[in-house]
Every structure is written in structure tokens, then in C-alpha cells.
Coordinates of C-alpha atoms (C1' of nucleotides) in Angstrom, one line a residue:
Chain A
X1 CA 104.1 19.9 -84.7
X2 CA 101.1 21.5 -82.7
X3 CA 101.4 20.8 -78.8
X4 CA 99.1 21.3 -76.2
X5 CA 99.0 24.8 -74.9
X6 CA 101.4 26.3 -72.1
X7 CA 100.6 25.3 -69.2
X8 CA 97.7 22.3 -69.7
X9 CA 98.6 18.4 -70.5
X10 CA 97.4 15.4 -71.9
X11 CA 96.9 12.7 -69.1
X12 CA 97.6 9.3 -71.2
X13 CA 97.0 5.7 -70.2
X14 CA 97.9 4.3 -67.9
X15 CA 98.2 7.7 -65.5
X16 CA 94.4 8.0 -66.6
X17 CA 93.6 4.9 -64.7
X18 CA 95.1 6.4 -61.4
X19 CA 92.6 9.7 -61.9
X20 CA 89.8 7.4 -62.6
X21 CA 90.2 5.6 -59.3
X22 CA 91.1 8.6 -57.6
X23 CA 87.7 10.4 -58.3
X24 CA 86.3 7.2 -57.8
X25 CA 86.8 7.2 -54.1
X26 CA 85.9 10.8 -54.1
X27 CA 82.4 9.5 -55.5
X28 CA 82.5 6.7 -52.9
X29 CA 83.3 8.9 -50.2
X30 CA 81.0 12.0 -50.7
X31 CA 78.0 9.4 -51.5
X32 CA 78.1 8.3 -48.0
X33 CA 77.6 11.8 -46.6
X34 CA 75.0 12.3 -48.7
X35 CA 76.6 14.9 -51.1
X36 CA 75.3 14.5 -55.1
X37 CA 76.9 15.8 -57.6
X38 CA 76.7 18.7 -59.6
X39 CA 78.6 19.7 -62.8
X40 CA 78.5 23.8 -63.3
X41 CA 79.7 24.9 -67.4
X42 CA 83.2 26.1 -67.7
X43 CA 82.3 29.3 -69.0
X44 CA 81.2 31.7 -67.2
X45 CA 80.1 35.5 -67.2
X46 CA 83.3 36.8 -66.3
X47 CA 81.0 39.6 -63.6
X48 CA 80.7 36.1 -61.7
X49 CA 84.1 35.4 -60.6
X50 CA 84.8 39.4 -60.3
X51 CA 81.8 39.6 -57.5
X52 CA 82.4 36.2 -56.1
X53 CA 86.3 35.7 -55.8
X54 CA 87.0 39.8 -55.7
X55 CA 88.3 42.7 -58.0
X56 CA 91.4 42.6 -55.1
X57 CA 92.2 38.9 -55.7
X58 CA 95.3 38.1 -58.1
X59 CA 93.1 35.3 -59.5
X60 CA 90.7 38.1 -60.8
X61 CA 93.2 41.1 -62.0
X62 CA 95.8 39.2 -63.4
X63 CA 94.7 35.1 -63.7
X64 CA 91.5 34.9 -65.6
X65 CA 91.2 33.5 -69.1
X66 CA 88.7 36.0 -70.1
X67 CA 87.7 36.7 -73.7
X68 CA 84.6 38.6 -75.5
X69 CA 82.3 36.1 -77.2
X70 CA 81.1 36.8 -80.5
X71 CA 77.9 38.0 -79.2
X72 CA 79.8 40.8 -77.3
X73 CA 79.9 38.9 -73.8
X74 CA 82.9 39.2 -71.7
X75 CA 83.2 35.4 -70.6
X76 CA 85.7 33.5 -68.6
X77 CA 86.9 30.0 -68.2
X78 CA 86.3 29.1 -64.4
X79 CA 89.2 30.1 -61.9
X80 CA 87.4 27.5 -59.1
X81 CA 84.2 26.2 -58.8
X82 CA 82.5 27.5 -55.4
X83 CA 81.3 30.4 -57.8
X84 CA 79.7 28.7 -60.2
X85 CA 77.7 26.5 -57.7
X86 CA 76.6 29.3 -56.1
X87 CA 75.5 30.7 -59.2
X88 CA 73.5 27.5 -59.6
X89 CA 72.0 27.8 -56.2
X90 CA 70.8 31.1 -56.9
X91 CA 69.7 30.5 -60.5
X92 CA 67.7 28.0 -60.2
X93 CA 66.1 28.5 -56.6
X94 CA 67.6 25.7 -54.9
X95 CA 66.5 27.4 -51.5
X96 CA 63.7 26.7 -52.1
X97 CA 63.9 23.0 -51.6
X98 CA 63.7 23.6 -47.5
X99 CA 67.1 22.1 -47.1
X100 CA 70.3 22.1 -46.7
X101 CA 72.6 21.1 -50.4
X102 CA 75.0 19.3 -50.1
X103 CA 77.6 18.8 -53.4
X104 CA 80.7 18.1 -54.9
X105 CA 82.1 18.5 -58.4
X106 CA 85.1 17.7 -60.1
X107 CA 86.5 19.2 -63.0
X108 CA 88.9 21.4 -65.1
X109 CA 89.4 24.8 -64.1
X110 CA 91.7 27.8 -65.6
X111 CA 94.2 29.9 -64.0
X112 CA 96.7 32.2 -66.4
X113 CA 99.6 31.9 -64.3
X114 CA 103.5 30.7 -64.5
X115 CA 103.7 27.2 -64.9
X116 CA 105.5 25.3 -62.3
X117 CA 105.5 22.4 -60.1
X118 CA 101.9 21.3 -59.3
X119 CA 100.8 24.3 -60.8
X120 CA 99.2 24.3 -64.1
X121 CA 97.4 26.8 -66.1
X122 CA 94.6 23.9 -66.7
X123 CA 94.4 22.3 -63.2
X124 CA 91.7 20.1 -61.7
X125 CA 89.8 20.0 -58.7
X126 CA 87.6 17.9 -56.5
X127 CA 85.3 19.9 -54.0
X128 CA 82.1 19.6 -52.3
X129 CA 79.8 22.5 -51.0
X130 CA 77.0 22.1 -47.9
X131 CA 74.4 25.3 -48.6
X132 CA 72.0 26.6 -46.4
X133 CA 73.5 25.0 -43.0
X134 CA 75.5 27.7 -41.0
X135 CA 76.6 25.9 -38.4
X136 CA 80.0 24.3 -36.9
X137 CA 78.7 20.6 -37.1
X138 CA 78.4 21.0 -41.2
X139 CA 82.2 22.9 -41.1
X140 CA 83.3 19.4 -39.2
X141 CA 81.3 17.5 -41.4
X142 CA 83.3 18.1 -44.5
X143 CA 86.6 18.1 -43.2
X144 CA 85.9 14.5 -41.8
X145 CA 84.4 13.5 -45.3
X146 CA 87.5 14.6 -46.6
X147 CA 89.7 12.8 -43.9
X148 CA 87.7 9.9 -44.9
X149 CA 88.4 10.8 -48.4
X150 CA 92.2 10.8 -48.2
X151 CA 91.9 7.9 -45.8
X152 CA 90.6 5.6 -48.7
X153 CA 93.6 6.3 -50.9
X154 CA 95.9 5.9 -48.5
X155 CA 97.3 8.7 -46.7
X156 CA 98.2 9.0 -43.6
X157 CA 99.7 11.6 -40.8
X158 CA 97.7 14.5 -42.3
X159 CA 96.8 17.1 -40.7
X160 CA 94.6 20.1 -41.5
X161 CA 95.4 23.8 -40.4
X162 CA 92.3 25.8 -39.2
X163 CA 91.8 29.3 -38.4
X164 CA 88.7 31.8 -38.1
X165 CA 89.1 34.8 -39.9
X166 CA 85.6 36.4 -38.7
X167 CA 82.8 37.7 -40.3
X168 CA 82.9 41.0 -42.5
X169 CA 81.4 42.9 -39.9
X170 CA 84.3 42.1 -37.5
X171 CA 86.8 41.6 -40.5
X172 CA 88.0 45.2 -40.5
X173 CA 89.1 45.7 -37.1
X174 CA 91.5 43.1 -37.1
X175 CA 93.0 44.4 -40.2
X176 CA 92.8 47.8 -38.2
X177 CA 95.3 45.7 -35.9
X178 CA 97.3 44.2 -38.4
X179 CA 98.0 47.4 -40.0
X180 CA 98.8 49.6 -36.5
X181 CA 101.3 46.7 -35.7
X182 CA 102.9 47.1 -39.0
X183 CA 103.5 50.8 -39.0
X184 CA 105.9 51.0 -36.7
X185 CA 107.4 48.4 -38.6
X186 CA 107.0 49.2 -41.9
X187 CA 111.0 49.9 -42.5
X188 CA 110.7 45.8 -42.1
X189 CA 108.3 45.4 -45.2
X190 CA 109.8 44.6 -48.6
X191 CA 107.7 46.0 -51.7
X192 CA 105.5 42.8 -51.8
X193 CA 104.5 42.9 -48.0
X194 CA 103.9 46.6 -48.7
X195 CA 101.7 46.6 -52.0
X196 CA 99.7 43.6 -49.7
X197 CA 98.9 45.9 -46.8
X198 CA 97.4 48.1 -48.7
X199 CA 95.4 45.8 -51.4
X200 CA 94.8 42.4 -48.5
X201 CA 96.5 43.1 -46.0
X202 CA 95.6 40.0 -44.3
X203 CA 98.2 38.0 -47.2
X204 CA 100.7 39.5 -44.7
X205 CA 100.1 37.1 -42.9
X206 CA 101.9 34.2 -45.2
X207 CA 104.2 36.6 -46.8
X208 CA 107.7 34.4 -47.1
X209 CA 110.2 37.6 -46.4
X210 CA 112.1 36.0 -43.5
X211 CA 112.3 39.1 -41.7
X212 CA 108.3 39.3 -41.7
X213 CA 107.7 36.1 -41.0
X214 CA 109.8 36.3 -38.0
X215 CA 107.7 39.4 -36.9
X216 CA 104.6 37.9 -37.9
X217 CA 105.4 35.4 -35.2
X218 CA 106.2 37.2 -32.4
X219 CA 104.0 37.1 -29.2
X220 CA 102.6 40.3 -29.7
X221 CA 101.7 39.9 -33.5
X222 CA 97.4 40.3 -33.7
X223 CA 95.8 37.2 -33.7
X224 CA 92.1 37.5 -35.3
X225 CA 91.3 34.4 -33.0
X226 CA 92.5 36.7 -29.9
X227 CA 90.1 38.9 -30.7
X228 CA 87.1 36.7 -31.6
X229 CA 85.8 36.6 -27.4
X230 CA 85.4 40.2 -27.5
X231 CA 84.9 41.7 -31.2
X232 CA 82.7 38.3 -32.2
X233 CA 81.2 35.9 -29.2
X234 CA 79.4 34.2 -32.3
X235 CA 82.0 33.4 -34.8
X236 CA 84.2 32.7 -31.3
X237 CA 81.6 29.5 -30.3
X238 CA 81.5 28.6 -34.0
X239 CA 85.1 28.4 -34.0
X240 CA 85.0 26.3 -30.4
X241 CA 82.4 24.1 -31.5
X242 CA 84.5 23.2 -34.7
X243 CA 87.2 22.2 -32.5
X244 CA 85.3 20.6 -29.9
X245 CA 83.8 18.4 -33.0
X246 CA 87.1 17.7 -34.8
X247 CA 88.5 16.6 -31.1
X248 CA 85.6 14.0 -30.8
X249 CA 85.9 13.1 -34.7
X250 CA 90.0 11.9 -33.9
X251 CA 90.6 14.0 -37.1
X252 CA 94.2 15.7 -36.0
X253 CA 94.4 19.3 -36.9
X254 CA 96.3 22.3 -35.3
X255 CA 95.5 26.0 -35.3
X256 CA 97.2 28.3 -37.5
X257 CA 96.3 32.0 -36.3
X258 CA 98.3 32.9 -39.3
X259 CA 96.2 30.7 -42.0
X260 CA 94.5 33.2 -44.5
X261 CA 93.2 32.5 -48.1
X262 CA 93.0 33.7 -51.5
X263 CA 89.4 34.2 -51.5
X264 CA 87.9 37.2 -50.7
X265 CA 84.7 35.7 -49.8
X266 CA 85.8 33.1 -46.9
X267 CA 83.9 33.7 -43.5
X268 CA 84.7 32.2 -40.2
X269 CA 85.9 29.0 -40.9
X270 CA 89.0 28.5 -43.3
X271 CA 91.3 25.4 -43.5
X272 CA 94.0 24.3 -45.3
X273 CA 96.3 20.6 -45.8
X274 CA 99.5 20.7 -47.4
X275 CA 101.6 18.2 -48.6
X276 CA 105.2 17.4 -48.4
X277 CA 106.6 16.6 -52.0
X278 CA 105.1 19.2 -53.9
X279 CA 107.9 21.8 -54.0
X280 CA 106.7 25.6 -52.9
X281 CA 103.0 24.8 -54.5
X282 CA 102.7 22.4 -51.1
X283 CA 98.6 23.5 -50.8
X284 CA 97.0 20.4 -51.4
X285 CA 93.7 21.4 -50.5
X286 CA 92.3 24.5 -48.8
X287 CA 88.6 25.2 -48.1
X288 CA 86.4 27.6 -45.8
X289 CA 83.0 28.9 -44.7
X290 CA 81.0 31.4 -46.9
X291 CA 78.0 32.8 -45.6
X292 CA 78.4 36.2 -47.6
X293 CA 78.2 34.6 -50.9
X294 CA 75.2 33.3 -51.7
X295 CA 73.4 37.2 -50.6
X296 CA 76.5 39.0 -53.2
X297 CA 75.3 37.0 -56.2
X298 CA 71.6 38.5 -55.5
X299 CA 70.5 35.0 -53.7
X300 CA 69.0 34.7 -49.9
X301 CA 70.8 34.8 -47.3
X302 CA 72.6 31.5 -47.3
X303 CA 75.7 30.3 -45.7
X304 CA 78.0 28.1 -46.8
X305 CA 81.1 25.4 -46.0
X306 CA 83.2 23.6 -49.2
X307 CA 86.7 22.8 -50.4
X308 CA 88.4 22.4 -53.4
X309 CA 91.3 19.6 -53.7
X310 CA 94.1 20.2 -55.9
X311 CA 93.3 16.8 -58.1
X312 CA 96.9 17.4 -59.7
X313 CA 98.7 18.4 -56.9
X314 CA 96.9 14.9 -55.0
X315 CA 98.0 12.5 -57.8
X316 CA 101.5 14.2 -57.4
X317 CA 101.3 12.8 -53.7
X318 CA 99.5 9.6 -53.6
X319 CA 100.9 6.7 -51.9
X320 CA 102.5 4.0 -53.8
X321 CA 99.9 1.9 -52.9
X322 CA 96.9 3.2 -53.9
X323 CA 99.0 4.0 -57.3
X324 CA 99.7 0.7 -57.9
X325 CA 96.9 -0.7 -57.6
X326 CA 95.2 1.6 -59.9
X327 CA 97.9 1.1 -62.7
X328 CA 97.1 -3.0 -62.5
X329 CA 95.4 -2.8 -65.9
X330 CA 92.3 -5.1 -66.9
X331 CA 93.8 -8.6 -66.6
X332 CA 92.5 -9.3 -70.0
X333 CA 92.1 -12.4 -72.3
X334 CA 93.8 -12.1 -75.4
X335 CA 92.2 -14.0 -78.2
X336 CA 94.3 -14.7 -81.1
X337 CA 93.1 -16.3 -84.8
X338 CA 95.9 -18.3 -86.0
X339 CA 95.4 -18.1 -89.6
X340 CA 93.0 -15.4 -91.7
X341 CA 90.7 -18.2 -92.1
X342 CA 90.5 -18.6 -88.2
X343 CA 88.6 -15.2 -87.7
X344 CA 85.2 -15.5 -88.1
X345 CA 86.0 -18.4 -85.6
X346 CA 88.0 -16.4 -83.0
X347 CA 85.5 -13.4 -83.2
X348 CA 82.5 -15.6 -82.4
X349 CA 84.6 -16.9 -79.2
X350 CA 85.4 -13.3 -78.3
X351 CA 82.1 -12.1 -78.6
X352 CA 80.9 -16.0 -76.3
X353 CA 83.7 -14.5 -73.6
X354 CA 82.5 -10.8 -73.2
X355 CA 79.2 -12.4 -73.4
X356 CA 80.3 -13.9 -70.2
X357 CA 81.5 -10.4 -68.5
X358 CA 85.1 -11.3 -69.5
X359 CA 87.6 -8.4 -70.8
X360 CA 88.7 -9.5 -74.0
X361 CA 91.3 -7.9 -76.1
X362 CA 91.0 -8.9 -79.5
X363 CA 94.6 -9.6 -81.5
X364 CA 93.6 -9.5 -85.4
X365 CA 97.3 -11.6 -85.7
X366 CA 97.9 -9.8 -88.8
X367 CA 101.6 -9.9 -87.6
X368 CA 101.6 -13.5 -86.8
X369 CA 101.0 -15.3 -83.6
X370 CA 104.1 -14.3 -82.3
X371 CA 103.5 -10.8 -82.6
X372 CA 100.3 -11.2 -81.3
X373 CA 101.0 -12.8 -78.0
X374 CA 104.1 -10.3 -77.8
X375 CA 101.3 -7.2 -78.1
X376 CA 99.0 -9.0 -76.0
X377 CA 101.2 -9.3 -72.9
X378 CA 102.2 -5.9 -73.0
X379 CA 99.0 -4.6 -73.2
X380 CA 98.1 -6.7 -69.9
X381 CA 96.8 -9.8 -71.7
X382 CA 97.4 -12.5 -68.7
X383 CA 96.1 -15.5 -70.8
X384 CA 96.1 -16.2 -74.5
X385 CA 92.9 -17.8 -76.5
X386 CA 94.6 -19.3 -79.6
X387 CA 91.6 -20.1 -82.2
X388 CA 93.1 -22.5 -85.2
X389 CA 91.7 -24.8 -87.9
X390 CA 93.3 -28.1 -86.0
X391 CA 91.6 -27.7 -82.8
X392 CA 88.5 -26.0 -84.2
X393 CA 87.8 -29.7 -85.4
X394 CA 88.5 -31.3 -82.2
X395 CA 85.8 -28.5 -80.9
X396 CA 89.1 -26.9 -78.9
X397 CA 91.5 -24.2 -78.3
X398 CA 95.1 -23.4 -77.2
X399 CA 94.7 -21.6 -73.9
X400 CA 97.9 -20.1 -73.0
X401 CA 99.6 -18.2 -70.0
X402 CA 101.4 -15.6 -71.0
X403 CA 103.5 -15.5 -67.8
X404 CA 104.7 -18.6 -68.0
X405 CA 104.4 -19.8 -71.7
X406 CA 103.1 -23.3 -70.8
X407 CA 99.6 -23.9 -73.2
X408 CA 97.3 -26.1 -72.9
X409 CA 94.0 -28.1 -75.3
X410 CA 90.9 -26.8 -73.6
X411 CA 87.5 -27.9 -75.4
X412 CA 85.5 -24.7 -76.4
X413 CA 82.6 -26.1 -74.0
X414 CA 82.7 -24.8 -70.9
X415 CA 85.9 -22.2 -71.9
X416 CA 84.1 -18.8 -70.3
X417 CA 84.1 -20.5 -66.8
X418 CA 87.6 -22.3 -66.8
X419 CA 88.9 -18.5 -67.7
X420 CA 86.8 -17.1 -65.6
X421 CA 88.3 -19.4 -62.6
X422 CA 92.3 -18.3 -63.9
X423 CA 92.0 -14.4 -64.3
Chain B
rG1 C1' 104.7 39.7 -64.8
rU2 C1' 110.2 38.9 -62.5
rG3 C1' 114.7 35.7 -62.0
rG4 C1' 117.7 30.8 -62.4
rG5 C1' 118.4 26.0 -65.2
rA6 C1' 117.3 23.1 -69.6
rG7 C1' 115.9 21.8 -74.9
rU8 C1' 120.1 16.5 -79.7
rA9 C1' 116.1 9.8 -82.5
rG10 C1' 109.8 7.4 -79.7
rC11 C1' 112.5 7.3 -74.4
rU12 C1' 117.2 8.1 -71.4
rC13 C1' 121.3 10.6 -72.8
rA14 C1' 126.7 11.2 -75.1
rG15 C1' 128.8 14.6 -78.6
rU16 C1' 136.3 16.5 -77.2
rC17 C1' 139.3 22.4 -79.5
rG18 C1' 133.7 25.1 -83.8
rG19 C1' 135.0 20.6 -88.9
rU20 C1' 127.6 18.9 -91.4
rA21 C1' 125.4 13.5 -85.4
rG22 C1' 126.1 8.8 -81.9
rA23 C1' 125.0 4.9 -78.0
rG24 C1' 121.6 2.1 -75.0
rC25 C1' 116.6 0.9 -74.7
rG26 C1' 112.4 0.8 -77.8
rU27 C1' 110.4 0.0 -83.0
rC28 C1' 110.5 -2.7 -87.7
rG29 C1' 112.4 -7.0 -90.8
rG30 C1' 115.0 -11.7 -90.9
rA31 C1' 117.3 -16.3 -88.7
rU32 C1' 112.0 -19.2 -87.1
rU33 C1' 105.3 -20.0 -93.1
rG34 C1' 100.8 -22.6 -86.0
rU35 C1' 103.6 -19.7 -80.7
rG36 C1' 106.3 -14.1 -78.2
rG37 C1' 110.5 -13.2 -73.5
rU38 C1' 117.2 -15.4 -74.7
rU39 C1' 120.6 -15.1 -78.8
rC40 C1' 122.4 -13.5 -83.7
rC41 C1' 122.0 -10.6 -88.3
rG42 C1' 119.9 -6.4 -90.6
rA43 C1' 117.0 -1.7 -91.1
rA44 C1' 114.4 2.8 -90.3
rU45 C1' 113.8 7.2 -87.6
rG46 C1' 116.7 13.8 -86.4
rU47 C1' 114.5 21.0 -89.5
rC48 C1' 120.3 19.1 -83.1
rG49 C1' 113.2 23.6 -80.3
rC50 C1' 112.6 27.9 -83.9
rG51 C1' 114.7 32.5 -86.2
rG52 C1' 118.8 35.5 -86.9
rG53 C1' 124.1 36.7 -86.3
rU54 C1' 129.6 35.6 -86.1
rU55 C1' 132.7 32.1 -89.0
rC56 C1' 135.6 29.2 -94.8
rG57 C1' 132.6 26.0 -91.5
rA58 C1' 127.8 26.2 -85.8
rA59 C1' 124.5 20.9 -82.1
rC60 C1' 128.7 23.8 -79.9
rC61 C1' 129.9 30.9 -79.7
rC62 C1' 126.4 35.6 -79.6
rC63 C1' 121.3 37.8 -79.9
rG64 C1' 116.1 37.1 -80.0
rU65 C1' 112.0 33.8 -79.5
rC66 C1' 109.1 29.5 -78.0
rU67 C1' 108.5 25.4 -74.8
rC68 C1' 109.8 22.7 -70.4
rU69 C1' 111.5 23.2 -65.5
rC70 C1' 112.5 25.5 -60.6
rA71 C1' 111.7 29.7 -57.6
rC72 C1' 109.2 34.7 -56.7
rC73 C1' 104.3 36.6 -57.1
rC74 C1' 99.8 34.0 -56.2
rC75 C1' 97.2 29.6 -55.1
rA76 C1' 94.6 24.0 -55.6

RNA sequence: GUGGGAGUAGCUCAGUCGGUAGAGCGUCGGAUUGUGGUUCCGAAUGUCGCGGGUUCGAACCCCGUCUCUCACCCCA
């Protein structure tokens, strides 16, 4: 038997109905903030992801599908998205609109790592992206869409981590500090922590040795946004204003001086929300400002704000509710030709009901009428349409509720609006 | 890439001391030729993940491998 490869899956009815309505509200949600969407290819040049994400990043030495084409390109199936909507920017001159972009995307993305739980090696993700807008009000603005986001499908208690990591210009004296308080300590460090300091040293920061973390938390442990007043008045108002807007916005967050990400190219801003439930992979979303990016991949000088949900890792976590709901199939009409000789006759009133914007699910009863109405109900059929010779001449048909079992004559006339009224 | 756990019917799982495989649910057929849910009768379905080894004999023991799963690493 061939099965899917390590690490992707096949989402099947009826989970596919929960990830439909799920980037459904995304759709919803981003529309009202005036985001449009934009779909970047899958494949990529692989020099994208290594200038974008950065040669230090694990994603980029050791996670990349990455394969020579036949016409002797190195290409690579997209770690994350940001990258490739940047490319886009630059590509095709969006700057040159005169305003700020704003866009989301949602889509497959590929990560050649150890399966496990909410961690795939074909995941998906929801983000959106604001370009060409550098200031706090469009960081706030994102992190309330996606407030309003979750909101819709039901969450609630959530709360978003933010930190400033500064700009690359300030960037190295707080590693600077990082690193001083760490080599008197160094004894402390396992081999990870120790391979970290040298190759991103801020990952330090989240490492999950116990005796680190504990030393990571002390008092006297550097704190980038300590040092923001003095090394960076600029990105140390951005970071006030942010706060200041997410206060007047009710949208509850806390400040993690210890939040870092992945990325190499975050600036300022960066955010996270993780979710109970989802075993040591608990990052359900994580986003951040980038106003490097744009200028590394050869375009303007442009900043930027986005995130990228974890769709996976959110349908892992969604409250019963919302899933519910969404599994409800199509409350369907099942329409059901007694005999062979009652098709034509059935078809024409299945075509008359769909006419009518009904769902119909068409049984051929090739089984039998039993069978039929068995199939019918499990498949979400709520009422029956039987279609036989005896009623045809009375100009009628059996409508049945499946629920219940009790049938009754209804003339054909008229048969769309009487169903219509009992769905 | 490193470490732990697991893999038996479509699904959930049992399988004793090593003696060539079972249950429930589901599926299919019949009792019921124009009516399904209950009941009864009957049936089908397995490379016991795969490959090798030990043994007279392996689902069971050993080795390898693949996949799933959990954790590390890393991240959504």
C-alpha cells in the first residue's frame, strides 16, 4: 500500500468542514481590516528563504525541503510565507502603489523536521502582512484583527506575549550583555545553551535547561527592554505606543522580556500566543515587526508587521463549539426512485429542488429503498423524497423524516417550498 | 539528527507458557420483491507493518528497518 509521506496527512470529511469554516472566519475577519489576499507559489529559490529567514536559523541548515530542478535550480518548498510575500512586494513593485499593503494568505508550507504533536512536516498557516506602515498603531492593528479573529471561533482567555527585541543597529549590544552575563556562568550551560550562544545567542533566552531558565530569570538577567530608554529612545516609544494601544484596544497581553523568535529577520516588535493542549509544540501563533526585510531582498526600504497561525495546531484547540457547528453537515434532501422505472422521474424532481437552492443528495436505490434511506441518513439526509409509479399518478410523493420515520403524501406542486419550510 | 512508547480485520482492541488468529462495532446477504434504526440467521475481510535470525514450530523471543506517537532540538 502507498501512504502519504512522513510527516504530511490527508484531512478527510467531515474534519475538512471544520478547516473550511475556520479559514472562513479568517476571510471574514481580515476583510474587515481591509487586508486582501494574496497567494505566493510553493516553490521557491531556495537563496530566498536563506537571505530572508537566515543561514543561522535551524529552519534554513537543517529543515528545508530543498532539491535541484531539472533545469539546474536549487529550489525549495516554503518553510513560511512572510518571505515569499516579500518577494512579491519587491517583484512586482508594490511600493509603488503609494500605500501601505495590507495581506493575508493561507496555505501549506514545509518543514523537514521530527514529527510530533502539532508538528508536521506539511503544516499550514494563516497570516497576514501590513507593508510599508512602520509604525506602532499597524503592530496593534494586527494583533486586534487577530483577537478578533480567534474571538469569532470562539476562544477566550487568550493572551498574547510581547517583547521588543530592537533594531539591528541596537541588536548587538544586548547580545554583548547577554553573553558577559553568561560567562561567568558558563559552567551553568549544557551543550545546547552553549552551541546557542555562539550561533543565536538570544535562543538562550527560552532554552528549557532548568538550571538556565532559573538564571535567565533572575533580577539581574539583561533585559533588551531595560535597555531600549538608553541604547534605542525610538524602538523604546514604538514599544510604549504598542502597549499604550493594546491597553485602549481591551486586548489582554503581558510582557515577556524573555520572548525571542526563530526568525532572524524580526525587528522591534515580536509576539507570540500559545495554547494549552498542544503538548511541548504549545506556539499557536507567533508574529513580529520586519523593517529589514523588504531592503535584504534588494526592495526599498519598507517596514513591516505580520503573523503566521499554526492552522494545525488551531484546529487542535478549537472550542467545541465552533467544532460543532462546523461538523453539522448540509441538512440535505434525499431523493429516492422507488423502482428503476421511477428515475427519470426522481431526477427531474431533484434537478426542480436544486433548482430551488435546495441541497439534494441523490440516492440511485440500486440497493432498494431501504438501503437508500439507511445511506441517506448517515450521510446527513434529514428528509427523504420517495418518487414511485403510485403517487406519480396522483401527481405526489412520499416525503419522509428520517428522524422520526413518520411519511407523509405531498402533491409534487408546491414540494420545493413545503421542504424548504422543514430543513 | 537524539531518546522513550507503539504497530494484529475498515475501527477499537484481546491473543495465556512459543503450538499457523479472535471479539465487539462496522460492512455485505437473508428473514422482509414499495420503506432503513430493534431482533434473528448467515457471510466476507488479515503478508499479525516489512525483512532477516533463533526454533521442530514465531503475532509472541532476538536483530535490522519503516511508520505512528511522545519528548529533546527547533518552531506554527
Amino acid at each position: 500500500m502507498i501512504t502519504s509521506v512522513k510527516g504530511t496527512r490527508d484531512l478527510l470529511p467531515p474534519d475538512t468542514r471544520v478547516w473550511n469554516r475556520v479559514e472562513a472566519a479568517a476571510r471574514d475577519v481580515f476583510a474587515l481590516y481591509g487586508f486582501d489576499e494574496i497567494r505566493t507559489p510553493v516553490l521557491e529559490s531556495t537563496e530566498l528563504f536563506v537571505r530572508s529567514v537566515g543561514e543561522s536559523s535551524d529552519i534554513v541548515h537543517k529543515e528545508m525541503y530543498t532539491f535541484t530542478d531539472r533545469g539546474d535550480r536549487s529550489v525549495t518548498l516554503r518553510p513560511e510565507n512572510t518571505a515569499g510575500v516579500a518577494r512579491a512586494y519587491v517583484e512586482h513593485s508594490l511600493a509603488q502603489a503609494g500605500r501601505p499593503w495590507k495581506l493575508y494568505y493561507m496555505g501549506p508550507q514545509f518543514r523537514y523536521e521530527r514529527p510530533q504533536k502539532g508538528r508536521y512536516r506539511e503544516f499550514r498557516q494563516i497570516g497576514a502582512e501590513v507593508l510599508g506602515d512602520p509604525t506602532a498603531v499597524m503592530d496593534a492593528e494586527v494583533i486586534v484583527m487577530l483577537f478578533d479573529f480567534l474571538g469569532r471561533l470562539g476562544f477566550t482567555g487568550l493572551s498574547v506575549s510581547i517583547n521588543s527585541v530592537g533594531t539591528e543597529a541596537t541588536r548587538p549590544a544586548y547580545v554583548e550583555a547577554v553573553r558577559t552575563f553568561f560567562s561567568s556562568n558558563e559552567k551553568t550551560l549544557g551543550e545546547d545553551d552553549r552551541r546557542r550562544l555562539a550561533d543565536n545567542p538570544l535562543r538562550v533566552l527560552d532554552s528549557k535547561d532548568p538550571a538556565v531558565k532559573q538564571l535567565v530569570a533572575s533580577e539581574t538577567f539583561p533585559k533588551m527592554v531595560d535597555l531600549l530608554p538608553t541604547l534605542d529612545p525610538a524602538s523604546d516609544a514604538h514599544h510604549r505606543e504598542l502597549k499604550a494601544l493594546l491597553v485602549a484596544s481591551k486586548v489582554t497581553f503581558k510582557e515577556d522580556p524573555l520572548l525571542v523568535r526563530g526568525l532572524d529577520y524580526y525587528t522591534r516588535t515580536v509576539f507570540e500566543v500559545t495554547a494549552e493542549g498542544l503538548g511541548a509544540q504549545n506556539a499557536l501563533l507567533g508574529g513580529g515587526r520586519y523593517d529589514k526585510l523588504i531592503s535584504d531582498l534588494g526592495g526599498p526600504k519598507t517596514p513591516g508587521i505580520g503573523f503566521a497561525i499554526g492552522e494545525d495546531r488551531l484546529v487542535d484547540v478549537l472550542p467545541e463549539p465552533f467544532r460543532k457547528k462546523a461538523l453539522e453537515g448540509m441538512r440535505a434532501i434525499a431523493v429516492v426512485p422507488v423502482g428503476s422505472a421511477d428515475m427519470p422521474d426522481a431526477w427531474g424532481i431533484a434537478r426542480l429542488l436544486r433548482g430551488a437552492g435546495l441541497p439534494v443528495d441523490f440516492h440511485s436505490g440500486h440497493r432498494g429503498v431501504g438501503q437508500a434511506l439507511k445511506s441517506a441518513e448517515k450521510s446527513g439526509a434529514v428528509i427523504a423524497v420517495l418518487v414511485g409509479q403510485e403517487e406519480g399518478l396522483r401527481g405526489t410523493v412520499v416525503v419522509k423524516t428520517l428522524a422520526t420515520r413518520s411519511q407523509e403524501e405531498l402533491p409534487r406542486e408546491g414540494l420545493a417550498a413545503v421542504l424548504q419550510a422543514r430543513l
